[in-house]
Short mmCIF file of C-alpha atoms and ligand atoms in Angstrom, two decimals:
data_model
loop_
_atom_site.label_atom_id
_atom_site.label_comp_id
_atom_site.label_asym_id
_atom_site.label_seq_id
_atom_site.Cartn_x
_atom_site.Cartn_y
_atom_site.Cartn_z
CA UNK A 1 98.82 104.53 64.78
CA UNK A 2 99.79 107.93 63.41
CA UNK A 3 103.17 106.50 62.36
CA UNK A 4 101.50 103.51 60.69
CA UNK A 5 99.37 105.82 58.58
CA UNK A 6 102.31 108.07 57.73
CA UNK A 7 104.36 105.06 56.61
CA UNK A 8 101.51 103.92 54.40
CA UNK A 9 101.58 107.20 52.50
CA UNK A 10 105.36 107.06 52.08
CA UNK A 11 106.42 109.51 54.77
CA UNK A 12 109.53 108.83 56.81
CA UNK A 13 108.87 108.92 60.54
CA UNK A 14 111.25 109.88 63.33
CA UNK A 15 109.81 109.91 66.82
CA UNK A 16 111.02 111.17 70.17
CA UNK A 17 110.01 109.09 73.18
CA UNK A 18 111.80 108.28 76.44
CA UNK A 19 111.04 104.54 76.31
CA UNK A 20 113.33 102.53 74.01
CA UNK A 21 111.36 100.55 71.43
CA UNK A 22 108.09 102.18 72.52
CA UNK A 23 104.97 101.46 70.42
CA UNK A 24 105.60 104.26 67.91
CA UNK A 25 109.31 103.39 67.87
CA UNK A 26 108.46 99.90 66.66
CA UNK A 27 106.96 101.34 63.46
CA UNK A 28 109.00 104.50 62.92
CA UNK A 29 112.10 104.71 60.73
CA UNK A 30 114.01 106.08 63.69
CA UNK A 31 113.51 106.77 67.37
CA UNK A 32 115.30 109.40 69.41
CA UNK A 33 115.24 108.10 72.96
CA UNK A 34 114.99 111.14 75.24
CA UNK A 35 112.70 112.82 77.76
CA UNK A 36 110.00 115.10 76.32
CA UNK A 37 111.75 118.11 77.87
CA UNK A 38 115.20 117.35 76.43
CA UNK A 39 115.88 120.52 74.43
CA UNK A 40 118.92 119.11 72.61
CA UNK A 41 116.99 116.01 71.54
CA UNK A 42 114.05 118.12 70.33
CA UNK A 43 116.51 120.28 68.35
CA UNK A 44 117.99 117.13 66.81
CA UNK A 45 114.52 115.94 65.83
CA UNK A 46 113.66 119.36 64.38
CA UNK A 47 116.83 119.43 62.29
CA UNK A 48 116.12 116.03 60.82
CA UNK A 49 112.43 116.64 60.08
CA UNK A 50 110.48 118.59 57.47
CA UNK A 51 107.32 118.60 59.61
CA UNK A 52 107.24 118.38 63.40
CA UNK A 53 104.10 117.32 65.24
CA UNK A 54 103.15 116.51 68.82
CA UNK A 55 100.45 114.14 70.06
CA UNK A 56 100.87 114.51 73.79
CA UNK A 57 100.04 117.43 76.10
CA UNK A 58 103.10 117.08 78.30
CA UNK A 59 105.66 117.93 75.64
CA UNK A 60 107.91 120.75 76.78
CA UNK A 61 106.44 124.01 75.50
CA UNK A 62 109.64 126.05 75.77
CA UNK A 63 111.60 123.48 73.81
CA UNK A 64 108.98 123.57 71.05
CA UNK A 65 109.03 127.36 70.99
CA UNK A 66 112.80 127.26 70.58
CA UNK A 67 112.71 125.08 67.46
CA UNK A 68 109.83 126.83 65.72
CA UNK A 69 112.16 128.79 63.46
CA UNK A 70 114.09 125.69 62.31
CA UNK A 71 111.24 123.37 61.34
CA UNK A 72 107.63 123.57 60.16
CA UNK A 73 105.53 123.13 63.30
CA UNK A 74 102.03 123.35 61.84
CA UNK A 75 100.18 122.94 65.14
CA UNK A 76 102.21 125.82 66.60
CA UNK A 77 102.61 126.26 70.33
CA UNK A 78 99.43 128.19 71.14
CA UNK A 79 97.32 125.02 70.82
CA UNK A 80 99.50 123.24 73.35
CA UNK A 81 99.76 126.31 75.60
CA UNK A 82 95.98 126.58 75.71
CA UNK A 83 95.05 122.93 76.08
CA UNK A 84 97.67 121.84 78.61
CA UNK A 85 96.11 124.08 81.27
CA UNK A 86 92.45 123.58 82.15
CA UNK A 87 91.94 127.14 83.26
CA UNK A 88 93.38 128.64 80.07
CA UNK A 89 91.40 126.11 78.05
CA UNK A 90 88.10 126.99 79.76
CA UNK A 91 88.77 130.72 79.34
CA UNK A 92 89.49 130.14 75.65
CA UNK A 93 86.28 128.12 75.24
CA UNK A 94 84.28 130.85 76.93
CA UNK A 95 85.77 133.46 74.58
CA UNK A 96 85.08 131.18 71.62
CA UNK A 97 81.42 131.42 72.56
CA UNK A 98 80.76 127.80 73.54
CA UNK A 99 79.18 126.55 76.77
CA UNK A 100 81.27 125.08 79.56
CA UNK A 101 80.51 124.16 83.16
CA UNK A 102 80.74 127.23 85.42
CA UNK A 103 84.31 127.43 86.70
CA UNK A 104 86.63 129.43 88.95
CA UNK A 105 90.36 129.47 89.53
CA UNK A 106 91.27 128.20 93.00
CA UNK A 107 94.63 128.22 94.83
CA UNK A 108 93.87 127.96 98.55
CA UNK A 109 91.28 126.33 100.77
CA UNK A 110 89.82 129.79 101.47
CA UNK A 111 89.41 130.38 97.73
CA UNK A 112 87.90 126.92 97.40
CA UNK A 113 85.26 127.69 100.02
CA UNK A 114 84.48 130.95 98.30
CA UNK A 115 84.25 129.25 94.88
CA UNK A 116 81.93 126.55 96.23
CA UNK A 117 79.64 129.26 97.60
CA UNK A 118 79.33 130.73 94.11
CA UNK A 119 79.25 127.52 92.07
CA UNK A 120 77.38 125.28 94.53
CA UNK A 121 77.42 121.50 95.07
CA UNK A 122 78.09 119.13 93.41
CA UNK A 123 81.30 120.47 91.97
CA UNK A 124 84.61 119.02 90.93
CA UNK A 125 88.06 120.31 91.84
CA UNK A 126 90.76 119.60 89.25
CA UNK A 127 94.44 120.37 88.99
CA UNK A 128 94.93 122.88 86.24
CA UNK A 129 97.83 121.00 84.69
CA UNK A 130 99.05 117.44 84.42
CA UNK A 131 95.87 115.53 85.35
CA UNK A 132 94.45 112.79 83.11
CA UNK A 133 91.84 110.03 83.27
CA UNK A 134 90.39 111.38 86.52
CA UNK A 135 93.80 111.71 88.24
CA UNK A 136 94.09 114.94 90.18
CA UNK A 137 90.33 115.38 90.66
CA UNK A 138 88.00 115.40 93.62
CA UNK A 139 84.23 115.49 93.43
CA UNK A 140 82.64 117.68 96.11
CA UNK A 141 79.13 116.66 97.10
CA UNK A 142 78.88 118.63 100.34
CA UNK A 143 81.03 120.58 102.76
CA UNK A 144 82.47 117.42 104.34
CA UNK A 145 84.30 116.81 101.05
CA UNK A 146 86.22 120.10 101.37
CA UNK A 147 88.77 118.39 103.65
CA UNK A 148 89.67 115.88 100.95
CA UNK A 149 90.90 118.63 98.67
CA UNK A 150 94.20 119.47 100.37
CA UNK A 151 96.35 117.11 98.22
CA UNK A 152 94.96 118.56 95.01
CA UNK A 153 95.31 122.14 96.21
CA UNK A 154 98.91 121.36 97.14
CA UNK A 155 99.76 120.55 93.52
CA UNK A 156 99.40 124.18 92.43
CA UNK A 157 96.83 126.04 90.34
CA UNK A 158 93.41 124.39 90.44
CA UNK A 159 90.02 124.90 88.90
CA UNK A 160 86.64 124.32 90.49
CA UNK A 161 83.93 123.33 88.03
CA UNK A 162 80.22 123.05 88.56
CA UNK A 163 78.85 119.56 87.94
CA UNK A 164 77.10 119.16 84.60
CA UNK A 165 74.16 116.75 84.94
CA UNK A 166 74.90 115.10 81.62
CA UNK A 167 72.93 112.39 79.93
CA UNK A 168 75.72 111.37 77.58
CA UNK A 169 79.42 112.10 77.22
CA UNK A 170 80.37 112.58 73.60
CA UNK A 171 83.32 113.71 71.53
CA UNK A 172 84.01 114.95 68.05
CA UNK A 173 87.35 114.79 66.30
CA UNK A 174 87.91 117.71 63.98
CA UNK A 175 90.74 118.27 61.51
CA UNK A 176 91.82 121.52 59.85
CA UNK A 177 94.74 122.37 57.56
CA UNK A 178 96.70 125.53 56.90
CA UNK A 179 94.40 126.47 54.03
CA UNK A 180 91.53 126.46 56.53
CA UNK A 181 89.80 123.36 55.18
CA UNK A 182 87.91 121.60 57.95
CA UNK A 183 86.50 118.13 58.36
CA UNK A 184 84.53 116.90 61.36
CA UNK A 185 84.19 113.26 62.34
CA UNK A 186 80.93 111.63 63.39
CA UNK A 187 79.97 112.04 67.05
CA UNK A 188 81.26 109.38 69.38
CA UNK A 189 79.40 108.49 72.60
CA UNK A 190 81.89 107.66 75.31
CA UNK A 191 81.38 105.47 78.34
CA UNK A 192 83.96 105.62 81.11
CA UNK A 193 84.79 103.12 83.83
CA UNK A 194 86.67 104.58 86.78
CA UNK A 195 87.14 107.74 84.70
CA UNK A 196 89.04 105.83 82.01
CA UNK A 197 87.47 105.56 78.58
CA UNK A 198 85.89 102.11 78.32
CA UNK A 199 83.69 102.20 75.21
CA UNK A 200 83.01 104.46 72.29
CA UNK A 201 79.78 104.06 70.34
CA UNK A 202 79.44 105.73 66.94
CA UNK A 203 77.11 107.22 65.97
CA UNK A 204 76.35 108.50 69.47
CA UNK A 205 72.86 107.62 70.66
CA UNK A 206 71.64 111.22 70.49
CA UNK A 207 69.31 112.87 67.97
CA UNK A 208 70.69 113.77 64.57
CA UNK A 209 70.04 117.46 65.37
CA UNK A 210 72.27 117.16 68.44
CA UNK A 211 74.91 115.32 66.42
CA UNK A 212 74.98 118.19 63.94
CA UNK A 213 75.09 120.71 66.75
CA UNK A 214 78.05 118.85 68.32
CA UNK A 215 79.94 118.82 65.01
CA UNK A 216 79.19 122.52 64.47
CA UNK A 217 80.60 123.38 67.90
CA UNK A 218 83.75 121.35 67.16
CA UNK A 219 84.22 123.26 63.89
CA UNK A 220 83.66 126.57 65.70
CA UNK A 221 86.38 125.66 68.22
CA UNK A 222 88.78 124.52 65.47
CA UNK A 223 88.39 127.87 63.76
CA UNK A 224 88.71 129.87 66.96
CA UNK A 225 91.98 128.15 67.85
CA UNK A 226 93.28 128.34 64.27
CA UNK A 227 93.74 124.58 64.31
CA UNK A 228 96.24 122.78 62.09
CA UNK A 229 96.06 119.07 62.64
CA UNK A 230 93.46 117.21 64.60
CA UNK A 231 91.65 118.14 67.80
CA UNK A 232 89.48 116.04 70.09
CA UNK A 233 86.53 117.95 71.54
CA UNK A 234 85.01 116.27 74.60
CA UNK A 235 81.52 117.32 75.55
CA UNK A 236 78.64 116.69 77.92
CA UNK A 237 75.16 116.40 76.43
CA UNK A 238 72.24 117.06 78.78
CA UNK A 239 68.66 115.81 78.65
CA UNK A 240 67.43 119.21 77.54
CA UNK A 241 69.72 119.18 74.52
CA UNK A 242 72.45 121.48 75.80
CA UNK A 243 76.07 120.76 74.94
CA UNK A 244 78.83 121.75 77.37
CA UNK A 245 82.46 121.43 76.32
CA UNK A 246 84.50 119.54 78.90
CA UNK A 247 87.99 119.52 77.44
CA UNK A 248 90.12 119.56 74.32
CA UNK A 249 92.80 117.11 73.21
CA UNK A 250 95.31 118.70 70.80
CA UNK A 251 95.96 115.39 69.03
CA UNK A 252 94.32 112.14 67.94
CA UNK A 253 92.18 110.87 70.81
CA UNK A 254 91.25 107.47 72.18
CA UNK A 255 87.59 108.14 71.37
CA UNK A 256 88.56 108.51 67.69
CA UNK A 257 90.28 105.15 67.32
CA UNK A 258 87.08 103.68 65.88
CA UNK A 259 87.75 105.72 62.71
CA UNK A 260 90.55 103.39 61.57
CA UNK A 261 88.03 100.80 60.42
CA UNK A 262 84.71 102.64 60.53
CA UNK A 263 85.45 105.77 58.47
CA UNK A 264 86.70 106.48 54.98
CA UNK A 265 89.67 108.29 56.61
CA UNK A 266 91.00 107.66 60.11
CA UNK A 267 91.76 110.40 62.63
CA UNK A 268 95.44 109.61 62.10
CA UNK A 269 95.17 109.98 58.33
CA UNK A 270 93.36 113.30 58.74
CA UNK A 271 95.98 114.54 61.19
CA UNK A 272 98.82 113.60 58.86
CA UNK A 273 97.09 115.17 55.87
CA UNK A 274 96.26 118.31 57.84
CA UNK A 275 99.79 118.92 59.16
CA UNK A 276 101.17 118.54 55.62
CA UNK A 277 98.48 120.89 54.30
CA UNK A 278 97.13 118.24 51.97
CA UNK A 279 93.50 118.75 50.97
CA UNK A 280 91.03 117.33 53.48
CA UNK A 281 88.22 114.98 52.50
CA UNK A 282 84.73 114.92 53.97
CA UNK A 283 84.90 112.20 56.61
CA UNK A 284 82.10 109.66 56.51
CA UNK A 285 81.08 106.83 58.78
CA UNK A 286 81.01 103.65 56.70
CA UNK A 287 79.26 101.58 59.35
CA UNK A 288 78.14 101.96 62.98
CA UNK A 289 80.84 100.83 65.36
CA UNK A 290 81.75 100.04 68.94
CA UNK A 291 85.32 100.48 70.16
CA UNK A 292 86.27 98.92 73.47
CA UNK A 293 89.53 99.62 75.27
CA UNK A 294 91.86 96.85 76.36
CA UNK A 295 93.50 97.71 79.70
CA UNK A 296 96.18 95.60 81.38
CA UNK A 297 93.60 93.50 83.23
CA UNK A 298 91.78 92.70 79.95
CA UNK A 299 94.76 91.55 77.89
CA UNK A 300 94.58 87.82 78.59
CA UNK A 301 90.83 87.65 78.12
CA UNK A 302 90.99 89.58 74.86
CA UNK A 303 93.79 87.42 73.47
CA UNK A 304 91.54 84.40 73.94
CA UNK A 305 88.86 86.11 71.88
CA UNK A 306 91.14 86.24 68.84
CA UNK A 307 90.31 82.59 68.16
CA UNK A 308 86.58 83.21 68.67
CA UNK A 309 85.65 86.55 67.11
CA UNK A 310 86.27 86.51 63.39
CA UNK A 311 84.78 89.98 62.92
CA UNK A 312 86.55 91.85 65.74
CA UNK A 313 89.51 94.07 64.84
CA UNK A 314 92.21 93.56 67.47
CA UNK A 315 94.76 96.30 68.16
CA UNK A 316 97.71 95.67 70.46
CA UNK A 317 100.01 98.66 70.95
CA UNK A 318 103.06 96.56 71.72
CA UNK A 319 103.70 98.04 75.16
CA UNK A 320 106.34 95.96 76.96
CA UNK A 321 104.84 96.14 80.44
CA UNK A 322 101.27 95.08 81.17
CA UNK A 323 99.87 97.06 84.10
CA UNK A 324 96.43 97.32 85.71
CA UNK A 325 94.45 100.15 84.07
CA UNK A 326 97.17 100.77 81.46
CA UNK A 327 95.83 101.16 77.94
CA UNK A 328 97.34 98.22 76.06
CA UNK A 329 95.19 98.14 72.94
CA UNK A 330 91.61 98.27 71.74
CA UNK A 331 89.04 96.26 69.81
CA UNK A 332 86.86 97.69 67.06
CA UNK A 333 83.60 96.01 66.08
CA UNK A 334 81.65 97.21 63.04
CA UNK A 335 78.00 96.40 63.52
CA UNK A 336 74.45 96.84 62.26
CA UNK A 337 73.14 96.41 65.79
CA UNK A 338 74.87 98.50 68.46
CA UNK A 339 72.83 97.06 71.36
CA UNK A 340 73.56 93.47 70.31
CA UNK A 341 77.27 94.29 70.03
CA UNK A 342 77.28 95.88 73.49
CA UNK A 343 75.65 92.70 74.83
CA UNK A 344 78.23 90.57 72.99
CA UNK A 345 81.05 92.56 74.64
CA UNK A 346 79.38 92.19 78.05
CA UNK A 347 78.86 88.47 77.56
CA UNK A 348 82.59 87.83 77.25
CA UNK A 349 82.83 88.77 80.96
CA UNK A 350 86.21 90.40 80.26
CA UNK A 351 85.17 93.94 81.12
CA UNK A 352 83.23 93.14 84.28
CA UNK A 353 79.88 94.60 85.26
P1 LIG B 1 88.11 115.05 82.75
O1 LIG B 1 89.47 114.57 83.11
O2 LIG B 1 87.94 116.53 82.94
O3 LIG B 1 87.66 114.60 81.40
O4 LIG B 1 87.10 114.36 83.80
C1 LIG B 1 86.98 112.96 83.89
C2 LIG B 1 85.52 112.56 83.97
O5 LIG B 1 84.90 113.13 85.13
C3 LIG B 1 84.68 113.06 82.80
O6 LIG B 1 84.76 112.17 81.71
C4 LIG B 1 83.28 113.11 83.42
O7 LIG B 1 82.70 111.83 83.47
C5 LIG B 1 83.57 113.55 84.84
N1 LIG B 1 83.51 115.02 84.93
C6 LIG B 1 84.56 115.86 84.91
N2 LIG B 1 84.17 117.15 85.03
C7 LIG B 1 82.83 117.13 85.14
C8 LIG B 1 81.81 118.15 85.29
N3 LIG B 1 82.13 119.46 85.39
N4 LIG B 1 80.53 117.76 85.33
C9 LIG B 1 80.20 116.44 85.24
N5 LIG B 1 81.09 115.44 85.11
C10 LIG B 1 82.39 115.77 85.06
#
């Protein structure tokens, strides 16, 4: 989606991805097929490019550091260094002056017991690096759950977080360029199934004061991290109007996909503009919207809807292999009635109860 936008504005796109003819490769001018840690391949990409960008946390940090002097890497490496490790990220957020769940670094079961004493139940143990979509996490409700934590502790550095009793999960995409211009997207309300993003609803069903507060926090974080490009800021909103930052995505984010149709500029357009230091517009929501993810198990059902739903925007990423719980595409529905659209999605029966 980033490549599609770049092509539209006349940029030439070369991507590096280990899978031949991967989704981005199908749109790019050229694909370098190589692992994300292949230093030689990253050097080759850097030498061919005017601007180098990453949109994935697991890109090799050392390889990026090595090519920084041969190519313009607007996002830099600090953003990746900070966001690829939950503990570093939480420490950064704390220093930036925003609220997070209470947290402690944990390496051993003794440290875990100690941390639980301080943080209390319920809590959630997470691997510090490499986890996604709920992988590498264990929720601890009482001391019986401590025994389940051995596999996570065995993976290396971990973090124990106190449970935030949230009312809504929201996110804000925020873009910033080298000149320091900033633009924040509307607040998205995110609903997860099995810890995978299922739906995004925009505007989020929270008060306009809270929406403004959420955008202000996203801007504060963008400034604190000296952002260039786009950042996804995931947050928990509680009943009493507190906002806790859960995590950061140093790239376009699934919860921002709605912006392709629903905003005057998409998250991909803002990222591309920001990394080229083009001026940034004020992003506006043109119409309320619901975005629903299409996982492997939803593909057949959704394809049948193409003949039925004239006003649904269908996105298929072109992934070769359909797998259960794999993100294969998404559907965007602009609407004047969010609740009716949610019911319409439910009524298809594709996404289950
Ligand atoms: P994460 O990978 O950190 O985004 O966690 C996956 C999901 O687990 C989140 O979207 C939340 O629904 C839930 N979760 C994670 N951490 C917490 C927390 N500290 N308090 C409450 N819910 C959490």
